[in-house]
XYZ file of C-alpha atoms in Angstrom:
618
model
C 15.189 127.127 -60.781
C 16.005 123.836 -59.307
C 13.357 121.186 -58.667
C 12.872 119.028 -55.859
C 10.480 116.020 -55.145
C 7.621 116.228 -52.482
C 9.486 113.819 -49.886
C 12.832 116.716 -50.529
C 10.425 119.053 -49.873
C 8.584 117.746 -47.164
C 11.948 116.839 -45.376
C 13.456 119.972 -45.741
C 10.642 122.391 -44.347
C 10.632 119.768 -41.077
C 14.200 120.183 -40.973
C 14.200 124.200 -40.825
C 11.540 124.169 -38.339
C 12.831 121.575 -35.650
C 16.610 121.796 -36.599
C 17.257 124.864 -34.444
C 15.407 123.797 -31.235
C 17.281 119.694 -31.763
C 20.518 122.104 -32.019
C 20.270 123.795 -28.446
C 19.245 121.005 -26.782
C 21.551 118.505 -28.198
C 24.105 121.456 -27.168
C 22.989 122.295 -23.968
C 22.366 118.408 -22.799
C 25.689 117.692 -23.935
C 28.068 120.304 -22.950
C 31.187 119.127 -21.494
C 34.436 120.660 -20.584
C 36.184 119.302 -23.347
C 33.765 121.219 -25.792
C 34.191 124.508 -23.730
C 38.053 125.256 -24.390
C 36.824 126.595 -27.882
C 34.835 129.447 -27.893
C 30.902 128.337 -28.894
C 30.048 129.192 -32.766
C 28.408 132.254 -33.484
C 24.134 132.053 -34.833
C 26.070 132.650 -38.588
C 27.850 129.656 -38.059
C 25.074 127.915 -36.608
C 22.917 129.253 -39.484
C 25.402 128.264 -42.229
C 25.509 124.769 -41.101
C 21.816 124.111 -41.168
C 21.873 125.605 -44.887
C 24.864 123.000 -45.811
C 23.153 120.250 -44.109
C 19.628 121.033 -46.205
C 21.427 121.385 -49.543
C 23.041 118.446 -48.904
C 19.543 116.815 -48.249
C 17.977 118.183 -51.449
C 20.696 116.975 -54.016
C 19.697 113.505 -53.131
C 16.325 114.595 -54.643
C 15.071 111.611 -53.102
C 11.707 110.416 -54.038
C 9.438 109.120 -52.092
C 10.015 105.288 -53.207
C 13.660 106.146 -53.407
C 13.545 106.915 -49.653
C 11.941 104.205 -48.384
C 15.211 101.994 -47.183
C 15.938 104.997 -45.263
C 12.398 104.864 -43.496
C 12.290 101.355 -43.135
C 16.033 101.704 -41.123
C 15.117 105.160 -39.180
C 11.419 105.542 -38.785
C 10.840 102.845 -36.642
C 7.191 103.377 -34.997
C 7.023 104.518 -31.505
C 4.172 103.765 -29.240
C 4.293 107.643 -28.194
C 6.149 110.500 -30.158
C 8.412 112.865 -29.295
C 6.904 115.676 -31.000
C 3.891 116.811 -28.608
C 0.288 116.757 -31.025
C -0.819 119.938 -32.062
C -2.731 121.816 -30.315
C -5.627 123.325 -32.533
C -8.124 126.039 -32.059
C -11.674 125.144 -30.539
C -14.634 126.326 -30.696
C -15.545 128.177 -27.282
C -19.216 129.957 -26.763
C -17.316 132.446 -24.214
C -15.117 133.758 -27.104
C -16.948 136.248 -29.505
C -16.791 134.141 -32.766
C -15.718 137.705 -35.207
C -12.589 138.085 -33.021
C -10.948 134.969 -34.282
C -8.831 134.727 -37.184
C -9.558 132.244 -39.740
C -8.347 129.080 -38.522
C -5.962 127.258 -40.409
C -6.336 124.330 -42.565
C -5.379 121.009 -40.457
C -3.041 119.611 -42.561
C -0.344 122.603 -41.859
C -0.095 121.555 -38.260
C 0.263 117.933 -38.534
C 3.878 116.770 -38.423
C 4.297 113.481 -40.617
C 5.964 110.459 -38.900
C 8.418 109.664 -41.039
C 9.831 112.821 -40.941
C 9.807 113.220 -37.374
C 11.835 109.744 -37.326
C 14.377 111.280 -39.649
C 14.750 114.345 -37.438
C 14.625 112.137 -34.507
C 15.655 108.883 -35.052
C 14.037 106.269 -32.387
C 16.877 103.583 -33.240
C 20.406 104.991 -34.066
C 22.012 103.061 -36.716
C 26.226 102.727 -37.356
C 28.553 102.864 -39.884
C 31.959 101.650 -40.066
C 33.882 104.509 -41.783
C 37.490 103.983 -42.651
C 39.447 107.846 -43.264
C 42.412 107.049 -45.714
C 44.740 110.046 -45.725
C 46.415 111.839 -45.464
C 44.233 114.830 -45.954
C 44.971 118.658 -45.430
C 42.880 120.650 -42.621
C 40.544 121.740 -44.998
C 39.501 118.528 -46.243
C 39.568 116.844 -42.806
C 37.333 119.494 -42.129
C 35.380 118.898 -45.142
C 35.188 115.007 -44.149
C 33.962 115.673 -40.555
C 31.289 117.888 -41.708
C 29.930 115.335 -43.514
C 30.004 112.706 -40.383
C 28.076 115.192 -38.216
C 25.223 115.388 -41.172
C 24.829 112.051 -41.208
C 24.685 112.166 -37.502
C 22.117 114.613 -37.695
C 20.116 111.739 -39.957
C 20.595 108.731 -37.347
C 23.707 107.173 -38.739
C 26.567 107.802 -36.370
C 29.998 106.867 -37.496
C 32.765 104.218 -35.700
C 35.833 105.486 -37.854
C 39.087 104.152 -38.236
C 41.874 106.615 -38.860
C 44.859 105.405 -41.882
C 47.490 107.093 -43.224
C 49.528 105.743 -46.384
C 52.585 107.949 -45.722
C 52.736 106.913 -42.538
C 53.992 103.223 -43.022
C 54.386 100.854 -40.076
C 57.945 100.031 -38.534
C 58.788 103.604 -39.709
C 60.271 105.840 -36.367
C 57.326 107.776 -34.334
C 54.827 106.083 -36.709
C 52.539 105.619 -33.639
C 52.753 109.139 -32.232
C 52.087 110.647 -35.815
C 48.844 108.155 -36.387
C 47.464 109.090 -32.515
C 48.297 112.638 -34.198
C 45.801 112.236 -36.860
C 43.237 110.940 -34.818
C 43.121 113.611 -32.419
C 43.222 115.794 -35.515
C 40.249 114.708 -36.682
C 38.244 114.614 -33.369
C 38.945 118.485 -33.169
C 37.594 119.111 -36.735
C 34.520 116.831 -35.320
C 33.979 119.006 -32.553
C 34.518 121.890 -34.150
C 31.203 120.919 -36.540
C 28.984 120.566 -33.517
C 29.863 116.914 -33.156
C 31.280 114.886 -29.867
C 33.930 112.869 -30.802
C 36.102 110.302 -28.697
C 39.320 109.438 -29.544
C 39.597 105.924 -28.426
C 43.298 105.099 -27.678
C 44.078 101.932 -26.575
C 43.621 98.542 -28.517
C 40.271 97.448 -29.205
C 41.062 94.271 -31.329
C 43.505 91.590 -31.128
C 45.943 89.953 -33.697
C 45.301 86.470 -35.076
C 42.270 84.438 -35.698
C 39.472 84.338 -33.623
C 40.034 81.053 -30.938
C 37.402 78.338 -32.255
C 37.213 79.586 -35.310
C 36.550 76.477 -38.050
C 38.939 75.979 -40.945
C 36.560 76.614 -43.590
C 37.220 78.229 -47.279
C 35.491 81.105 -47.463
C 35.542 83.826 -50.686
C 36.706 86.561 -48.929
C 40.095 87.435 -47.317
C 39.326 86.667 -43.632
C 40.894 89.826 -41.489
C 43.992 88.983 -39.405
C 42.596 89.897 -36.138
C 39.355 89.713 -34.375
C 37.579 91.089 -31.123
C 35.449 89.975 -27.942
C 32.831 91.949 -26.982
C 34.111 92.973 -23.856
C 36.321 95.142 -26.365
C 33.911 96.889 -27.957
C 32.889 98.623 -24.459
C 35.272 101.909 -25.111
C 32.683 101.693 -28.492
C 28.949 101.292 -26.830
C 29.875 103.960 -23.764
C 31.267 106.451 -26.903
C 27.497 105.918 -29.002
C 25.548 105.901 -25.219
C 27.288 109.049 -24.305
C 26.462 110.498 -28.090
C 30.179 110.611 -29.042
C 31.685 109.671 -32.114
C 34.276 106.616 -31.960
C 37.749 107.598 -33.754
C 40.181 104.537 -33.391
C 43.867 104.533 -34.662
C 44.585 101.182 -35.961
C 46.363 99.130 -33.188
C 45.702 95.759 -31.820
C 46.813 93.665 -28.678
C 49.180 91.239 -29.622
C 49.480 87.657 -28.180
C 51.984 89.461 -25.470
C 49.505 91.847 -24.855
C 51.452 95.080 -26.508
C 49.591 97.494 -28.641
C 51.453 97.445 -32.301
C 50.129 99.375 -35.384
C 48.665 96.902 -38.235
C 47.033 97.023 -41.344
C 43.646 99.615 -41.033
C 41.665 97.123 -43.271
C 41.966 94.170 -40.515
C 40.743 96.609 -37.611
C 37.671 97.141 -40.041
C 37.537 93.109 -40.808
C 37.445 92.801 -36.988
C 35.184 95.380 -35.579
C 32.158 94.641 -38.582
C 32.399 90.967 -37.495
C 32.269 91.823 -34.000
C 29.947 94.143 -33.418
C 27.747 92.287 -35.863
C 27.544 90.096 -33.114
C 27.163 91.880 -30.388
C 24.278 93.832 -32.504
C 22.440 90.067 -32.682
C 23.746 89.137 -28.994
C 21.456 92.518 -27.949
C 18.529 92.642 -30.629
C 16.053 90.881 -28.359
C 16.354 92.938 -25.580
C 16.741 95.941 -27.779
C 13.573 95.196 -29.063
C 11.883 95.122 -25.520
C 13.682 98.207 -24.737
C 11.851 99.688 -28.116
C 8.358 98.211 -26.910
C 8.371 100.705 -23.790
C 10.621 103.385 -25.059
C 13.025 102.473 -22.668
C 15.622 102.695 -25.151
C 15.030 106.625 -26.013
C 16.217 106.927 -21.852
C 19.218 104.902 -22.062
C 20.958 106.207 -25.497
C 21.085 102.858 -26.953
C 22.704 102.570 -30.735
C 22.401 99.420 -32.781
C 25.873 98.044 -32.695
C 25.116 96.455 -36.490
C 27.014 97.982 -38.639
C 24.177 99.926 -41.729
C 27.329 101.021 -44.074
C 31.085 100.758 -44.588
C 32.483 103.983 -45.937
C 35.708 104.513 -47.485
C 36.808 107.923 -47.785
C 40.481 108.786 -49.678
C 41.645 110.883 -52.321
C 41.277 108.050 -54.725
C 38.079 107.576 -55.066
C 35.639 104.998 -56.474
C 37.144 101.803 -58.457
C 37.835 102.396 -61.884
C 36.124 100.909 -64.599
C 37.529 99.136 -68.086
C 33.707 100.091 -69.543
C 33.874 103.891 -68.454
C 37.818 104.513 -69.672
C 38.351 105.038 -66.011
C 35.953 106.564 -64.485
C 34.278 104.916 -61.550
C 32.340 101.946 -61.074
C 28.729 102.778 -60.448
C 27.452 99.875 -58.599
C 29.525 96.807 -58.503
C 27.909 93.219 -57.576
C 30.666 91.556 -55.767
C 29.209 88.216 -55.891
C 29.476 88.023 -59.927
C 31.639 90.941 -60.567
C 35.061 91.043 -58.010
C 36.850 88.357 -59.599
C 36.702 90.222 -63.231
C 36.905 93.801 -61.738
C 40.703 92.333 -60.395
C 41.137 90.289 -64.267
C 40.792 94.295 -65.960
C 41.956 96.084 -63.431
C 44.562 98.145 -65.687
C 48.160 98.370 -65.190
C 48.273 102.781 -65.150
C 45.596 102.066 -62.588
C 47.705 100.447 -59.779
C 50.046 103.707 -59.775
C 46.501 106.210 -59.533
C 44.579 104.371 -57.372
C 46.848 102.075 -55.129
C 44.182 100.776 -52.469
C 41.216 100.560 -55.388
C 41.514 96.945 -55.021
C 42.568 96.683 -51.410
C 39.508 98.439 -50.280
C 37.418 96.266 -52.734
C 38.580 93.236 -50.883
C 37.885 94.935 -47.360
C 34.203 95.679 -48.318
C 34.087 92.060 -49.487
C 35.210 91.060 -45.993
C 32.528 93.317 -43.808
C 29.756 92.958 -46.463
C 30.330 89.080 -45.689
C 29.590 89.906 -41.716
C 26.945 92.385 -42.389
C 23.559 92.303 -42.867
C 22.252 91.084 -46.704
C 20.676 94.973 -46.576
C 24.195 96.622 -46.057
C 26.206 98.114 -48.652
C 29.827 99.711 -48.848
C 30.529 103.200 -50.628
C 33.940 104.347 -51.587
C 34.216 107.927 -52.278
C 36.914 110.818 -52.948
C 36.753 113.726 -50.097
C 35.691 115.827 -52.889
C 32.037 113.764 -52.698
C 31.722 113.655 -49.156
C 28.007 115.311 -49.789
C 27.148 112.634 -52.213
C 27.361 110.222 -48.467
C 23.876 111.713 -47.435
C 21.934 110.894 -50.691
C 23.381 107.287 -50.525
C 22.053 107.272 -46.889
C 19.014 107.981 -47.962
C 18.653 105.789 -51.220
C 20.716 103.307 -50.902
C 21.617 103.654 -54.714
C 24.755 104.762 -56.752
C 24.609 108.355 -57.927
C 23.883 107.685 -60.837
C 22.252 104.086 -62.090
C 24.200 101.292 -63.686
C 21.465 100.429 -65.664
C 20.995 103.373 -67.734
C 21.949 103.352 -71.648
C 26.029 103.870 -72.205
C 25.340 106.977 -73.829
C 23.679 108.434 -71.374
C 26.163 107.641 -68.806
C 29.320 108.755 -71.140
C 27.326 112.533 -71.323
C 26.170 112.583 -67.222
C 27.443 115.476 -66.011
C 27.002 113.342 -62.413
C 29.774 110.996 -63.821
C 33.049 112.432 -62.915
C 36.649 110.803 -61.611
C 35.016 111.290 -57.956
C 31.907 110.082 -58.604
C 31.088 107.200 -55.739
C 31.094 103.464 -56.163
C 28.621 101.864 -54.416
C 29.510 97.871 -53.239
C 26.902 95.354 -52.647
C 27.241 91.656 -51.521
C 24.846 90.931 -54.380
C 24.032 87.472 -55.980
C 25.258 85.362 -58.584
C 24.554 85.774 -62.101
C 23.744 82.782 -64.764
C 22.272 82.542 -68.094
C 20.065 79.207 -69.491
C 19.022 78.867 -73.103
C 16.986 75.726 -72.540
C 13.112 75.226 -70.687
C 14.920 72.029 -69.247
C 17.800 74.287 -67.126
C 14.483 76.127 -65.862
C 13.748 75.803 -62.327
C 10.065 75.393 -62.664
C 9.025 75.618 -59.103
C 11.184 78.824 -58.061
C 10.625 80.178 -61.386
C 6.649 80.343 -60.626
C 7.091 81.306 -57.402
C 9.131 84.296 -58.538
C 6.731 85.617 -61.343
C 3.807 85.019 -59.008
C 5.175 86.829 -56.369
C 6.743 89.665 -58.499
C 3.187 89.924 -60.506
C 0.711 89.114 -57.742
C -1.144 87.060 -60.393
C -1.729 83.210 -61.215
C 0.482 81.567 -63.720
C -0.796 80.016 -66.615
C 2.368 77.329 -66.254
C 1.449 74.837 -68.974
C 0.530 76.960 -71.787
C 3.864 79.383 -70.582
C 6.576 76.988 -70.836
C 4.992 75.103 -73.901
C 5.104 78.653 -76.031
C 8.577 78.972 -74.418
C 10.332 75.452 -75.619
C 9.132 77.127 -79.615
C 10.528 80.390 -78.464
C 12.793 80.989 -75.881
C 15.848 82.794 -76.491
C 17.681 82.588 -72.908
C 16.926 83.498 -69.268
C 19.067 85.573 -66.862
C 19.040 84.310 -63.317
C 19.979 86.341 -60.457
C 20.581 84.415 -57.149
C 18.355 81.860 -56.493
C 15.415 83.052 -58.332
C 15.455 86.459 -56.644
C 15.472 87.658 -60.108
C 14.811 86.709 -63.900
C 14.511 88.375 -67.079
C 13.224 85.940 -69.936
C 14.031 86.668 -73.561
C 11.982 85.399 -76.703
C 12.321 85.347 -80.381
C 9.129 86.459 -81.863
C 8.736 85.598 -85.464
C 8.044 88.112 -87.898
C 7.130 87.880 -91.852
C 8.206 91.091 -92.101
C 11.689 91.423 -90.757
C 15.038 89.167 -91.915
C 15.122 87.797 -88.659
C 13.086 87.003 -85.479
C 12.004 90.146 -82.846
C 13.841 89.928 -79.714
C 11.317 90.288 -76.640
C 11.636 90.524 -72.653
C 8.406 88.471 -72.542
C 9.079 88.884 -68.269
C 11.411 90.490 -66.224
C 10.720 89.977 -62.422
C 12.703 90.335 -58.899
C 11.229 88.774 -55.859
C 9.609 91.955 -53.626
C 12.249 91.032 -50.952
C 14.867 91.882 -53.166
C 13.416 95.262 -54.946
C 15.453 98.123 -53.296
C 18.636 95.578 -52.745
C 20.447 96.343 -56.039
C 18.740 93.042 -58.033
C 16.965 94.935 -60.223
C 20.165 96.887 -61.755
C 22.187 94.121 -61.655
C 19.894 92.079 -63.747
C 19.417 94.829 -66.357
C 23.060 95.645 -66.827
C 23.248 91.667 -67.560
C 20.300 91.752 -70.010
C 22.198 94.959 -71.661
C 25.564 92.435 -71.748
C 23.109 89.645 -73.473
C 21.001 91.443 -76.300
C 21.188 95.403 -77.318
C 25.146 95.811 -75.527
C 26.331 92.691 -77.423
C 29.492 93.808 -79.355
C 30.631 96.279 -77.055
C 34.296 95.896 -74.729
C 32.462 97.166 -71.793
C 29.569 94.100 -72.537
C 32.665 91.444 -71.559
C 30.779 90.087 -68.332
C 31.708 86.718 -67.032
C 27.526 85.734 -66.418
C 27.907 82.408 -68.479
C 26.560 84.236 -71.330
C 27.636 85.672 -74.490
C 30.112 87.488 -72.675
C 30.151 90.355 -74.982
C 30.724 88.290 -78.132
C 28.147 88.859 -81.441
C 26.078 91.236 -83.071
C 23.239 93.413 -80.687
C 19.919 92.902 -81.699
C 17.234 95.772 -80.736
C 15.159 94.848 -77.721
C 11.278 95.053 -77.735
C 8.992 94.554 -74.591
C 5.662 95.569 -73.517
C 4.276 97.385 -70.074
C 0.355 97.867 -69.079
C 0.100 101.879 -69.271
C -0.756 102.140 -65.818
C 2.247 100.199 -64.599
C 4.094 102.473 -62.042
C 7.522 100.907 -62.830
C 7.300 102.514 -66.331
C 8.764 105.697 -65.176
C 11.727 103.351 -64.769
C 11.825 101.790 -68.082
C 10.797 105.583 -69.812
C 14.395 106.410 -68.956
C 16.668 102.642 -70.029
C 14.438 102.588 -73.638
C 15.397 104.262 -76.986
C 11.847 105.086 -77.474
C 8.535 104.208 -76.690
C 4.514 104.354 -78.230
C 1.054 103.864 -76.802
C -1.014 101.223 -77.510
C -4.120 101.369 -76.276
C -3.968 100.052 -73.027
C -0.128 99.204 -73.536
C 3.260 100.908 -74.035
C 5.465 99.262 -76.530
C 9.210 99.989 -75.612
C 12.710 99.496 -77.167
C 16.514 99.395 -76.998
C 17.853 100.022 -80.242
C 21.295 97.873 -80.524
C 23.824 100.218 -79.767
C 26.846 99.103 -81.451
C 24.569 99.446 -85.028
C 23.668 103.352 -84.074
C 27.661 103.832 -83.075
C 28.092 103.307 -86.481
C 25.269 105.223 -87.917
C 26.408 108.136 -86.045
C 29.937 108.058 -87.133
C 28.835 107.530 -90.432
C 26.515 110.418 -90.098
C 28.999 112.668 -88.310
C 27.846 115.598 -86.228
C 24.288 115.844 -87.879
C 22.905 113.141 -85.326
C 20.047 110.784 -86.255
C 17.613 112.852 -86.680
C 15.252 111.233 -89.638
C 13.969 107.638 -90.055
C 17.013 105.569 -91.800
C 16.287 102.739 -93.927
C 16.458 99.640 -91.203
C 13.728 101.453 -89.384
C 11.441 101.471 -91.887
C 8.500 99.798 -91.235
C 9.939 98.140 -87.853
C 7.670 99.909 -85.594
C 4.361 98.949 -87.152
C 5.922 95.075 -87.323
C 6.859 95.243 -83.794
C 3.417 96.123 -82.506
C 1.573 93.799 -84.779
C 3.694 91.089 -83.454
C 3.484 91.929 -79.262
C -0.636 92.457 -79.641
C -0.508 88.991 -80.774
C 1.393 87.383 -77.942
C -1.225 85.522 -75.658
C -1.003 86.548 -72.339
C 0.133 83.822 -69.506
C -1.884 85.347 -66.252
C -5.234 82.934 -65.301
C -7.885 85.338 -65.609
């Protein structure tokens, strides 16, 4: 029997209570003549909708820290909700007391607010959605079910039809993309959706007029947009319709020609990112008095780019092609391109294409925005990302445990964030002192002990990972032991600033630790961070955590193994090159009894960490 968390749980029970009534009203506030010419779907249809839409829910098995970018995007607070308070029984002297029931415990009735904002979002979000076919009706149909779920959840799609067999210049190219967009706004409507096929040109070619000559690190997109443009976009979202836009643009003679799908994306993130800003203030009022609940209203800032195709994610040189998991453009895009495979470029044509579009819009959207490409066979997997914010499955687990995930598959998703740079110091003297406190203080909520801290690190200090601008750190020690040939490595500290915990920062600044100390000697370890960069022998990794520490859940599932002490838990990464080649040498028996270099390394390890002085004023 399958498990679920309590925030699954909880979000699933509101959603079979209030999803039927949302459904007729939506229906009956919205009914058009367009969505008449079919005949309406029968209650089984209705029914087997609302079952697809909560199983898609519970494999997220979000938890209830996993959801909380999705709260803090959706469950905005409202000065009055929509949900009416229940009503509950009083006491009343007219009313013989043995002719009521029992009455029911209080906390069945009450309807929690963050679930009421995810069945009714106060502020619609968007996301730009690019549909890279061409698909068959079954998997357009497949595709636009999964737009109308993540409708149901607040996030209504602006999508941008593309075809690659369907190349530009060719004869009736235009009348076959128009085609394809119409062909999807049927399967829309068919779901329960309103779609709006939106015709006519919405962006022009060339560079925006004004725009400075400046270098910039992405590929800027060859047209741009006013907001007067975007109006066939904001009366679609007022009017609840989904936007579906064949890529055309105005040329400087004013005639609508076919271009490139990636530079109507480029275009429409940058603009309505500014027409999102140009209207937060008043959007805000609008919020204040609920004002905005009366006049449809939908954030124009793009929340997500989505890249749906039949490719799927960007393959990886460390996962013999499967997908990327999470990639960090800002460190990783330039070596992504350096090992992108030759086979690759035949199987997955527009892997790097779409890498460079995401690198465009993440560049226009908000620091909190991230990019997914995905396969139509993982159009379900969209939901649990809209609700996370995370890959499938983490980056940061152990190698072996991602070469065995049944989750990791050719379609699993990629998940692209804008990210932060990545740098590794092996002296005190590179150490930002000032931003380095401020980080540990902030990610600790203690008082450093700065003096005695950086004079034990100058004797000790192996080297430092730096992510961004302090947003993260993870500081490495050698510990020496009489015991052992060689010095204990240690993650003496390992911190991310709280504005950047939910961001990616964490992951990205574990997979580099992995690269520096237990994943040294690996191919897959070959990261350009100014480290190591894969070279040398791993060496097994050894921190500490206080036993009530509520990240330790976290770190239970990236360690080798783990034992109490006392008030601590003592946790390791064994070097995994070294048990590679204990298990081939061992064959299909598996490690299963202490070999020789463990002997006595356990009981030297925690003699050695109960000794290190602790750095917090107390």
């Amino acid at each position: 029997m399958l498990s679920y968390t309590p925030a699954c749980r909880q979000l699933v029970g509101s959603c079979s209570a209030l999803n039927v009534r949302r459904s007729q009203t939506f229906k009956a506030f919205y009914a058009t003549i367009r969505s008449l010419r079919e005949a309406p779907p029968t209650d089984i249809d209705d029914v087997s909708a609302d079952n697809d839409f909560i199983l898609s829910i519970l494999r997220a098995n979000a938890s209830s820290r996993d959801a909380k970018p999705y709260f803090a995007s959706f469950g905005v607070p409202r000065p009055q909700s929509r949900l009416p308070a229940p009503v509950l029984p009083q006491h009343d002297d007219s009313i013989p007391t043995q002719s009521l029931e029992p009455t029911p415990p209080i906390e069945h009735t009450k309807v929690s607010p963050l679930i009421a904002s995810i069945i009714d979002p106060v502020v619609r979000r968007t996301a730009l959605v690019k549909v890279q076919g061409p698909f068959s009706q079954v998997q357009l149909d497949s595709i636009a079910r999964g737009m109308v779920h993540l409708e149901k959840l607040g996030l209504v799609s602006v999508i941008v039809v593309e075809n690659d067999d369907i190349h530009r210049g060719e004869q009736d190219s235009r009348s076959a993309v128009i085609e394809d967009t119409m062909r999807l706004v049927s399967c829309l409507e068919k779901h329960g959706s309103r779609a709006r096929p939106v015709l006519g040109a919405i962006v022009r070619l060339g560079p925006k007029p004004g725009d400075p000559e400046t270098e910039q690190d992405f590929i800027s997109p060859e047209a741009h947009t006013f907001p007067s443009d975007l109006v066939p976009i904001r009366s679609a979202l007022r009017s609840g319709e989904i936007p579906v836009i064949p890529p055309f643009a105005l040329d400087s003679f004013c005639r609508s020609v076919r271009i490139d799908a990636n530079d109507v994306l480029g275009a429409l993130a940058r603009g309505m990112v500014e027409a999102g800003s140009q209207n937060s203030s008043s959007q805000v009022a609008a919020s204040a008095d609920a004002s905005i609940e009366a006049s449809g209203e939908v954030d124009l800032t793009p929340l997500r780019l989505m890249i749906i195709n039949r490719e799927g994610g960007v393959p990886s040189y460390a996962r013999a092609g499967y997908p990327h998991l999470l990639i960090n453009l800002d460190s990783e895009s330039k070596h992504i391109r350096e090992t992108f495979q030759e086979s690759w470029r035949h199987t997955h044509k527009t892997s790097l294409s779409n890498l460079a579009l995401a690198k465009t819009c993440l560049a226009y959207m908000p620091p909190t925005s991230s990019a997914v490409m995905v396969s139509h066979r993982s159009q379900s997997s969209l939901i649990g990302n809209l609700i996370t914010n995370r890959p499938a499955v983490s980056s940061s687990l152990p190698h072996a445990l991602l070469q065995g995930n049944r989750k990791l598959t050719p379609h699993t998703p990629t998940l692209i964030r804008r990210g932060l740079p990545i740098r590794v110091v092996r002296t005190t003297e590179e150490i930002d002192r000032t931003k380095m406190n401020a980080l540990l203080e902030q990610s600790f909520g203690r008082t450093l002990e700065e003096k005695d801290f950086y004079d034990r690190l100058k004797h000790t200090l192996d080297f430092v990972i730096i992510a961004g601008d302090y947003a993260g750190a993870a500081i490495v020690t050698n510990e020496p032991c009489a015991h052992l040939s060689r010095p204990i490595s240690y993650l003496d500290k390992f911190a991310v600033l709280p504005s950047h915990q939910g961001d990616g920062t964490v992951d990205f600044l574990w997979v580099a630790l992995h690269d520096e100390s237990y994943g040294l000697g690996h191919p897959f370890s070959v990261n350009p961070n100014g480290g190591k960069e894969g070279q040398g022998e791993g060496r097994d990794l050894v921190w500490r955590s206080r036993a009530n520490n509520p990240v330790n859940k976290w770190y239970f599932e990236r360690s080798s193994g783990h034992v109490r002490m006392g008030d601590w838990v003592l946790f390791w990464c064994d070097a995994e090159k070294r048990l590679r080649l204990e298990q081939e040498r061992r064959g299909r028996a598996g490690l299963s009894y202490i070999e020789g270099w463990e002997e006595g390394r356990l009981a030297s390890w925690i003699d050695i960490v109960q000794k290190i002085p602790s750095c917090w004023r107390k």
